[in-house]
Tab-separated table of C-alpha atoms in Angstrom:
chain	number	residue	atom	x	y	z
A	269	MET	CA	-22.200	156.365	100.190
A	270	ALA	CA	-23.880	155.565	103.512
A	271	PRO	CA	-26.687	153.117	103.254
A	272	ALA	CA	-29.928	154.785	101.982
A	273	MET	CA	-32.854	154.867	104.302
A	274	THR	CA	-36.226	154.145	103.094
A	275	SER	CA	-38.173	157.319	103.764
A	276	PRO	CA	-41.642	157.256	105.282
A	277	GLY	CA	-44.442	156.367	102.911
A	278	THR	CA	-42.124	154.624	100.361
A	279	SER	CA	-41.381	150.973	99.736
A	280	ALA	CA	-38.275	149.034	100.188
A	281	PRO	CA	-36.117	148.611	97.032
A	282	VAL	CA	-37.936	146.657	94.349
A	283	THR	CA	-36.728	144.513	91.517
A	284	THR	CA	-34.493	145.987	88.636
A	285	ARG	CA	-37.183	145.177	86.139
A	286	ARG	CA	-39.668	147.366	88.132
A	287	ALA	CA	-37.052	150.155	88.749
A	288	ILE	CA	-36.211	150.835	85.153
A	289	PRO	CA	-39.718	151.900	84.074
A	290	ILE	CA	-40.101	154.086	87.293
A	291	ILE	CA	-36.867	155.779	86.597
A	292	ALA	CA	-37.762	156.206	82.990
A	293	GLY	CA	-41.254	157.730	83.836
A	294	PHE	CA	-39.564	160.240	86.124
A	295	LEU	CA	-36.854	160.931	83.465
A	296	LEU	CA	-39.484	161.910	81.060
A	297	CYS	CA	-41.406	164.063	83.510
A	298	VAL	CA	-38.258	165.881	84.601
A	299	PHE	CA	-37.390	166.439	80.903
A	300	ALA	CA	-40.827	167.913	80.381
A	301	ILE	CA	-40.652	170.305	83.438
A	302	GLY	CA	-37.108	171.278	82.625
A	303	THR	CA	-37.977	172.135	79.061
A	304	ALA	CA	-41.020	174.096	80.263
A	305	GLU	CA	-38.883	176.202	82.589
A	306	LEU	CA	-36.786	177.606	79.730
A	307	LEU	CA	-38.916	177.034	76.787
A	308	VAL	CA	-40.114	180.630	76.522
A	309	SER	CA	-36.564	181.994	76.044
A	310	GLY	CA	-36.572	180.358	72.521
A	311	LEU	CA	-40.084	181.774	71.655
A	312	LEU	CA	-39.867	185.289	72.877
A	313	PRO	CA	-40.512	187.179	69.497
A	314	GLN	CA	-43.414	184.973	68.622
A	315	ILE	CA	-45.147	185.183	71.980
A	316	ALA	CA	-44.458	188.934	72.195
A	317	ALA	CA	-46.037	189.551	68.788
A	318	SER	CA	-49.019	187.292	69.451
A	319	MET	CA	-49.845	188.746	72.894
A	320	HIS	CA	-49.056	192.279	71.798
A	321	VAL	CA	-46.364	192.890	74.588
A	322	SER	CA	-42.683	193.901	74.349
A	323	VAL	CA	-40.096	191.183	74.286
A	324	ALA	CA	-38.927	192.246	77.750
A	325	SER	CA	-42.511	191.575	79.062
A	326	ALA	CA	-42.600	188.310	77.343
A	327	GLY	CA	-39.294	187.386	79.069
A	328	GLN	CA	-41.019	187.848	82.496
A	329	LEU	CA	-42.764	184.529	81.762
A	330	VAL	CA	-39.604	182.885	82.641
A	331	THR	CA	-39.399	184.854	85.916
A	332	ALA	CA	-43.107	183.969	86.676
A	333	TYR	CA	-42.304	180.226	86.158
A	334	ALA	CA	-39.184	180.360	88.348
A	335	LEU	CA	-41.004	182.270	91.150
A	336	GLY	CA	-43.812	179.507	91.012
A	337	VAL	CA	-41.066	176.889	91.546
A	338	VAL	CA	-39.396	178.688	94.334
A	339	VAL	CA	-42.620	179.543	96.197
A	340	GLY	CA	-44.751	176.685	95.236
A	341	GLY	CA	-42.415	173.760	95.701
A	342	PRO	CA	-42.156	174.113	99.545
A	343	LEU	CA	-45.753	175.212	99.940
A	344	ILE	CA	-47.287	172.296	97.955
A	345	THR	CA	-44.893	169.930	99.688
A	346	VAL	CA	-46.091	171.016	103.168
A	347	LEU	CA	-49.739	170.885	102.064
A	348	THR	CA	-49.419	167.328	100.702
A	349	ALA	CA	-47.153	165.926	103.308
A	350	ARG	CA	-49.509	163.121	104.254
A	351	MET	CA	-50.722	162.094	100.854
A	352	PRO	CA	-49.821	158.779	99.345
A	353	ARG	CA	-46.885	159.290	97.026
A	354	LYS	CA	-48.283	157.664	93.936
A	355	GLY	CA	-51.434	159.565	93.980
A	356	LEU	CA	-49.543	162.835	94.651
A	357	VAL	CA	-47.100	162.216	91.778
A	358	LEU	CA	-49.937	161.549	89.370
A	359	GLY	CA	-51.854	164.646	90.539
A	360	LEU	CA	-48.868	166.870	90.150
A	361	ILE	CA	-48.187	165.611	86.688
A	362	ALA	CA	-51.949	166.384	85.877
A	363	LEU	CA	-51.499	169.866	87.291
A	364	PHE	CA	-48.381	170.471	85.152
A	365	ILE	CA	-50.272	169.102	82.040
A	366	ALA	CA	-53.180	171.455	82.771
A	367	GLY	CA	-50.835	174.446	83.062
A	368	SER	CA	-49.130	173.539	79.832
A	369	LEU	CA	-52.452	173.171	78.009
A	370	LEU	CA	-53.634	176.493	79.339
A	371	SER	CA	-50.375	177.968	78.127
A	372	ALA	CA	-51.086	176.712	74.621
A	373	ALA	CA	-54.643	177.936	74.640
A	374	ALA	CA	-53.936	181.401	76.340
A	375	THR	CA	-55.697	184.240	74.674
A	376	SER	CA	-54.166	187.037	76.887
A	377	TYR	CA	-50.810	187.846	78.450
A	378	GLY	CA	-52.458	187.586	81.864
A	379	MET	CA	-53.820	184.171	81.186
A	380	LEU	CA	-50.349	183.004	79.828
A	381	VAL	CA	-48.704	184.283	83.002
A	382	ALA	CA	-51.219	182.535	85.276
A	383	SER	CA	-50.831	179.275	83.292
A	384	ARG	CA	-47.073	179.383	83.662
A	385	VAL	CA	-47.402	179.776	87.441
A	386	LEU	CA	-49.991	176.985	87.485
A	387	ALA	CA	-47.500	174.559	85.729
A	388	ALA	CA	-44.749	175.732	87.881
A	389	LEU	CA	-46.482	174.848	91.176
A	390	ALA	CA	-46.054	171.219	90.247
A	391	HIS	CA	-42.386	171.442	89.435
A	392	GLY	CA	-40.679	171.573	92.777
A	393	THR	CA	-42.604	168.924	94.522
A	394	LEU	CA	-42.658	166.562	91.629
A	395	PHE	CA	-38.837	166.828	91.117
A	396	ALA	CA	-38.308	166.408	94.872
A	397	ILE	CA	-40.438	163.281	95.106
A	398	SER	CA	-38.821	161.792	91.900
A	399	LEU	CA	-35.324	162.086	93.459
A	400	ILE	CA	-36.610	160.417	96.737
A	401	VAL	CA	-38.739	157.587	95.016
A	402	VAL	CA	-35.914	156.508	92.652
A	403	THR	CA	-33.533	155.982	95.678
A	404	THR	CA	-36.160	153.560	97.129
A	405	VAL	CA	-36.432	151.372	94.034
A	406	VAL	CA	-32.788	150.530	93.544
A	407	SER	CA	-30.254	149.049	95.951
A	408	PRO	CA	-28.473	151.558	98.176
A	409	ASP	CA	-25.226	151.274	96.367
A	410	ARG	CA	-26.995	152.622	93.186
A	411	ALA	CA	-28.951	155.494	94.646
A	412	GLY	CA	-26.580	158.160	93.473
A	413	ARG	CA	-26.659	156.817	89.958
A	414	ALA	CA	-30.497	156.800	90.061
A	415	ILE	CA	-30.574	160.416	91.133
A	416	ALA	CA	-28.111	161.368	88.483
A	417	ILE	CA	-30.188	159.678	85.674
A	418	VAL	CA	-33.263	161.524	86.706
A	419	VAL	CA	-31.475	164.837	87.020
A	420	SER	CA	-30.023	164.303	83.397
A	421	GLY	CA	-33.505	165.011	82.286
A	422	LEU	CA	-32.788	168.717	83.114
A	423	THR	CA	-29.517	168.671	81.143
A	424	VAL	CA	-31.008	167.097	78.178
A	425	ALA	CA	-33.946	169.682	78.254
A	426	THR	CA	-31.433	172.369	78.216
A	427	VAL	CA	-29.287	170.959	75.518
A	428	LEU	CA	-32.180	169.420	73.229
A	429	GLY	CA	-35.537	170.302	74.680
A	430	VAL	CA	-35.254	174.100	74.527
A	431	PRO	CA	-33.634	174.246	70.989
A	432	LEU	CA	-36.165	171.794	69.622
A	433	GLY	CA	-39.037	173.692	71.124
A	434	ALA	CA	-37.757	176.814	69.469
A	435	LEU	CA	-37.563	175.087	66.079
A	436	LEU	CA	-41.029	173.573	66.622
A	437	GLY	CA	-42.438	177.041	67.469
A	438	GLN	CA	-40.848	178.474	64.355
A	439	ALA	CA	-42.335	175.849	62.137
A	440	PHE	CA	-45.791	175.518	63.567
A	441	GLY	CA	-46.254	178.454	66.026
A	442	TRP	CA	-45.368	179.062	69.668
A	443	ARG	CA	-48.339	177.205	71.057
A	444	VAL	CA	-47.236	173.741	69.727
A	445	PRO	CA	-44.053	173.370	71.903
A	446	PHE	CA	-46.516	173.669	74.991
A	447	LEU	CA	-48.703	170.885	73.564
A	448	ALA	CA	-45.566	168.837	72.954
A	449	ILE	CA	-44.237	168.989	76.640
A	450	ALA	CA	-47.829	168.306	77.778
A	451	VAL	CA	-47.720	165.004	75.749
A	452	ILE	CA	-44.270	164.136	77.029
A	453	ALA	CA	-45.367	164.673	80.670
A	454	ALA	CA	-48.450	162.498	80.015
A	455	ALA	CA	-46.372	159.802	78.632
A	456	GLY	CA	-44.180	159.789	81.757
A	457	GLY	CA	-47.331	159.820	83.892
A	458	ALA	CA	-48.717	156.938	82.035
A	459	VAL	CA	-45.523	154.972	82.690
A	460	LEU	CA	-45.623	155.798	86.366
A	461	ALA	CA	-49.264	154.987	86.686
A	462	VAL	CA	-48.533	151.401	85.612
A	463	ALA	CA	-45.003	150.883	87.118
A	464	MET	CA	-45.015	152.806	90.379
A	465	PRO	CA	-46.261	150.794	93.357
A	466	ARG	CA	-48.937	152.042	95.845
A	467	THR	CA	-47.584	152.707	99.224
A	468	PRO	CA	-49.262	153.788	102.355
A	469	ALA	CA	-49.633	157.591	103.211
A	470	PRO	CA	-46.440	158.917	104.999
A	471	THR	CA	-46.842	158.792	108.710
A	472	THR	CA	-44.864	162.074	109.017
A	473	GLY	CA	-46.605	165.261	108.403
A	474	ALA	CA	-45.544	168.906	107.923
A	475	PRO	CA	-44.190	169.372	111.523
A	476	SER	CA	-41.754	166.511	110.994
A	477	GLU	CA	-40.786	167.720	107.592
A	478	LEU	CA	-40.091	171.249	109.164
A	479	ARG	CA	-38.152	169.793	112.037
A	480	VAL	CA	-35.882	167.940	109.563
A	481	LEU	CA	-35.517	171.031	107.390
A	482	ALA	CA	-34.177	172.822	110.416
A	483	ARG	CA	-31.229	170.413	111.027
A	484	ARG	CA	-27.948	172.075	110.553
A	485	PRO	CA	-26.570	169.717	107.992
A	486	VAL	CA	-29.644	169.931	105.770
A	487	LEU	CA	-29.725	173.783	105.925
A	488	LEU	CA	-25.907	173.901	105.080
A	489	ALA	CA	-26.395	171.622	102.149
A	490	ILE	CA	-29.179	173.772	100.909
A	491	THR	CA	-27.236	176.815	101.329
A	492	THR	CA	-24.275	175.224	99.552
A	493	THR	CA	-26.624	174.712	96.602
A	494	ALA	CA	-28.049	178.286	96.588
A	495	ILE	CA	-24.608	179.872	96.821
A	496	GLY	CA	-22.249	177.426	95.192
A	497	PHE	CA	-24.382	176.686	92.112
A	498	ALA	CA	-24.858	180.404	91.423
A	499	GLY	CA	-21.168	180.435	90.399
A	500	VAL	CA	-22.311	178.276	87.305
A	501	GLY	CA	-25.203	180.711	86.637
A	502	VAL	CA	-22.926	183.832	86.530
A	503	VAL	CA	-20.826	182.489	83.866
A	504	LEU	CA	-23.334	180.106	81.870
A	505	THR	CA	-25.882	182.907	81.276
A	506	TYR	CA	-23.299	185.002	79.450
A	507	LEU	CA	-21.135	182.201	77.988
A	508	VAL	CA	-22.175	182.853	74.409
A	509	PRO	CA	-21.354	186.519	74.429
A	510	LEU	CA	-18.010	185.665	76.185
A	511	LEU	CA	-17.100	183.254	73.362
A	512	THR	CA	-18.074	185.555	70.535
A	513	GLN	CA	-16.920	188.915	71.961
A	514	VAL	CA	-13.765	187.748	73.902
A	515	SER	CA	-12.735	184.557	72.283
A	516	GLY	CA	-13.707	185.669	68.863
A	517	PHE	CA	-15.732	182.601	67.792
A	518	SER	CA	-18.398	182.929	65.254
A	519	GLY	CA	-22.037	182.562	66.347
A	520	GLY	CA	-22.258	179.082	65.001
A	521	MET	CA	-19.105	177.926	66.660
A	522	ALA	CA	-20.310	179.321	69.970
A	523	SER	CA	-23.599	177.503	69.552
A	524	ALA	CA	-21.486	174.429	68.909
A	525	LEU	CA	-19.523	174.862	72.047
A	526	LEU	CA	-22.624	175.430	73.929
A	527	LEU	CA	-23.891	172.069	72.812
A	528	ALA	CA	-20.530	170.538	73.705
A	529	TYR	CA	-20.890	172.166	77.171
A	530	GLY	CA	-24.363	170.516	77.513
A	531	ALA	CA	-22.992	167.064	76.554
A	532	GLY	CA	-20.152	167.501	79.040
A	533	SER	CA	-22.682	168.411	81.785
A	534	LEU	CA	-24.703	165.231	80.934
A	535	LEU	CA	-21.555	163.105	81.245
A	536	GLY	CA	-20.275	164.983	84.383
A	537	ASN	CA	-23.659	164.471	86.123
A	538	LEU	CA	-23.733	160.790	85.410
A	539	ALA	CA	-20.166	160.311	86.611
A	540	ALA	CA	-20.810	162.359	89.636
A	541	GLY	CA	-23.820	160.088	90.493
A	542	ARG	CA	-21.600	156.994	90.300
A	543	LEU	CA	-18.974	158.630	92.587
A	544	THR	CA	-21.786	159.717	94.965
A	545	ASP	CA	-22.529	156.069	95.542
A	546	SER	CA	-19.033	155.632	96.966
A	547	SER	CA	-18.664	159.095	98.765
A	548	PRO	CA	-20.904	161.927	98.491
A	549	THR	CA	-18.735	163.902	100.835
A	550	MET	CA	-15.553	163.657	98.717
A	551	THR	CA	-17.506	164.020	95.484
A	552	VAL	CA	-19.099	167.381	96.352
A	553	ARG	CA	-15.799	168.758	97.654
A	554	ILE	CA	-13.767	167.670	94.575
A	555	VAL	CA	-16.515	169.136	92.236
A	556	PHE	CA	-16.533	172.500	93.888
A	557	LEU	CA	-12.862	172.618	94.070
A	558	GLY	CA	-12.682	171.942	90.354
A	559	LEU	CA	-15.303	174.451	89.604
A	560	THR	CA	-13.391	177.069	91.480
A	561	VAL	CA	-10.157	176.410	89.601
A	562	ILE	CA	-11.789	176.301	86.135
A	563	LEU	CA	-13.983	179.441	86.751
A	564	ALA	CA	-10.989	181.271	88.061
A	565	ALA	CA	-8.942	180.323	84.925
A	566	LEU	CA	-11.655	180.961	82.402
A	567	PRO	CA	-11.068	184.791	82.070
A	568	PHE	CA	-7.269	184.118	81.252
A	569	ALA	CA	-8.208	181.171	78.836
A	570	ALA	CA	-10.957	183.086	77.034
A	571	PRO	CA	-8.711	185.363	74.688
A	572	SER	CA	-7.119	182.138	73.418
A	573	GLN	CA	-9.517	180.028	71.293
A	574	PRO	CA	-7.845	176.611	71.988
A	575	ALA	CA	-7.642	177.411	75.730
A	576	ALA	CA	-11.306	178.602	75.780
A	577	ILE	CA	-12.405	175.263	74.096
A	578	VAL	CA	-10.631	173.307	76.976
A	579	ALA	CA	-12.071	175.576	79.612
A	580	VAL	CA	-15.663	175.274	78.300
A	581	LEU	CA	-15.454	171.439	78.123
A	582	ALA	CA	-13.975	171.226	81.520
A	583	PHE	CA	-16.727	173.647	82.832
A	584	GLY	CA	-19.394	171.466	81.253
A	585	LEU	CA	-18.156	168.318	83.000
A	586	LEU	CA	-18.357	170.050	86.401
A	587	ALA	CA	-21.322	172.323	86.088
A	588	THR	CA	-24.047	169.897	87.181
A	589	ALA	CA	-21.914	167.489	88.990
A	590	THR	CA	-22.891	169.031	92.335
A	591	ILE	CA	-26.482	167.967	92.242
A	592	ALA	CA	-26.223	164.251	92.828
A	593	PRO	CA	-23.819	164.461	95.781
A	594	LEU	CA	-25.751	167.420	97.443
A	595	GLN	CA	-28.985	165.468	97.079
A	596	GLY	CA	-27.114	162.362	98.512
A	597	LEU	CA	-26.052	164.384	101.542
A	598	ILE	CA	-29.611	165.736	102.128
A	599	LEU	CA	-31.059	162.220	101.923
A	600	GLN	CA	-28.491	161.185	104.578
A	601	HIS	CA	-29.423	163.780	106.983
A	602	ALA	CA	-33.258	163.947	106.220
A	603	ALA	CA	-34.096	160.303	105.522
A	604	ASP	CA	-36.904	160.199	107.982
A	605	ALA	CA	-38.787	163.166	106.303
A	606	PRO	CA	-36.920	164.153	103.161
A	607	THR	CA	-39.497	165.677	100.875
A	608	LEU	CA	-39.663	169.259	102.085
A	609	SER	CA	-35.799	169.349	102.290
A	610	THR	CA	-35.492	168.149	98.821
A	611	ALA	CA	-38.073	170.581	97.479
A	612	VAL	CA	-36.360	173.515	99.252
A	613	ASN	CA	-33.187	172.372	97.622
A	614	VAL	CA	-34.791	172.366	94.208
A	615	SER	CA	-35.849	175.992	94.994
A	616	GLY	CA	-32.263	176.661	95.918
A	617	PHE	CA	-31.077	175.717	92.484
A	618	ASN	CA	-33.723	178.046	90.962
A	619	LEU	CA	-32.585	180.874	93.269
A	620	ALA	CA	-28.913	180.210	92.417
A	621	ASN	CA	-29.785	180.406	88.573
A	622	ALA	CA	-31.628	183.720	89.253
A	623	PHE	CA	-28.984	185.289	91.537
A	624	GLY	CA	-26.139	184.085	89.108
A	625	ALA	CA	-27.777	185.616	86.157
A	626	ALA	CA	-28.527	188.887	87.921
A	627	LEU	CA	-24.900	189.144	89.200
A	628	GLY	CA	-23.443	188.294	85.744
A	629	GLY	CA	-25.802	190.863	84.172
A	630	SER	CA	-24.199	193.547	86.481
A	631	ILE	CA	-20.773	192.612	85.688
A	632	VAL	CA	-21.541	192.664	81.906
A	633	ALA	CA	-23.312	196.043	82.178
A	634	ALA	CA	-20.080	197.287	83.963
A	635	GLY	CA	-18.115	196.295	80.799
A	636	ALA	CA	-16.394	193.333	82.527
A	637	LEU	CA	-17.808	190.458	80.518
A	638	ARG	CA	-14.356	188.727	80.293
A	639	TRP	CA	-14.237	188.612	84.259
A	640	THR	CA	-17.614	186.908	85.064
A	641	GLY	CA	-15.454	183.706	85.829
A	642	LEU	CA	-13.759	185.414	88.777
A	643	ALA	CA	-17.182	186.150	90.348
A	644	GLY	CA	-18.237	182.553	89.630
A	645	ALA	CA	-15.119	181.237	91.175
A	646	VAL	CA	-15.789	183.227	94.385
A	647	LEU	CA	-19.291	181.725	94.630
A	648	ALA	CA	-17.892	178.294	93.877
A	649	LEU	CA	-15.247	178.709	96.572
A	650	ALA	CA	-17.900	179.676	99.015
A	651	GLY	CA	-19.798	176.601	97.986
A	652	LEU	CA	-16.712	174.621	98.748
A	653	GLY	CA	-16.491	176.101	102.316
A	654	LEU	CA	-20.115	175.456	102.909
A	655	SER	CA	-19.996	171.895	101.674
A	656	TRP	CA	-17.055	171.330	103.943
A	657	LEU	CA	-19.176	172.503	106.937
A	658	ALA	CA	-22.195	170.461	105.623
A	659	THR	CA	-20.152	167.234	105.394
A	660	SER	CA	-18.266	167.722	108.692
A	661	HIS	CA	-18.953	164.977	111.084
A	662	THR	CA	-19.529	167.527	113.789
A	663	THR	CA	-22.738	168.671	112.084
A	664	THR	CA	-24.286	165.342	112.335
A	665	VAL	CA	-27.286	165.321	114.774
A	666	PRO	CA	-29.499	162.508	115.898
A	667	HIS	CA	-32.758	162.076	113.979
A	668	GLU	CA	-35.805	163.379	115.879
A	669	ALA	CA	-38.733	160.970	116.255
């Protein structure tokens, strides 16, 4: 990986002893916001009954949060471009906690929607700053691994946070899981309040961030995220129905395979982070090529249970392995003002999930559940092509002042 550049308003790499609690604090916060994003999906019946709305209406709480991330991330990032990073991080954590506590205390559906949007406003910028800060507190040759560790908070949230939240909601009511994620975020904020060093306010403002965002390699990397990662969403959203209806697995076995998928995603993400430190360019190309192949093979593997197991495990290893190298590429080309570009890239992942789920739903509605993998493969192949353009030396432009 090319030597990391210290972004404006951040400090030079600090000692490993100081770096560990900073990374741990951000990991806790990312786990909390990742769990919050999908928590409602495991609590739909309870929330619908409590708020006297349909299950479909309760499901719109997930959409409200996603839209809050997509719109709020870039907007909050622009508005806070000149704020000192530590104060901004702690303020965003406080905003997320406030939104989560309001969700737990909501007495109406409208209040619950508003509280979800409030919490989501902190998500994009907090996640973006976490990815930037952790690369400044480790040596340049460990930046990819630091990004991957923080990103793993999202994977753990999906694999453990959401199911545990559902169990907690069934045992103690749907409001308790929102209190739990507020406590987890507060714990991460407390660690960061102690460990994260104070730094001067960034010298670059919104105009600089916007100029950097407009660079061709940065835009191509973000587009790669939005299109290429959608291939994962097409298949993952309907993976359990595929395993039960096409492969013939029981519901319990399908859930176990979904857990194995999550464990594979965690391992694949961490491995990609290590490879990113050597070459983000080669890593992102290899991952998208692998995704294209495995997604194209999935419809043909699904009818055979042994082949389906192998395909799901391979899919898991590759599914989130694009995040660290794509983020590494953005930091290479946007190092002098990276926050907005990173926040927009976070929005790109949310758009990819939404688009992938919608496309997958259309395919399933047409009676072609088995063939979602082919649509995913087309999107992954498009991601491969875009990543090739994004990593081409001809796209490199001089950094503006």
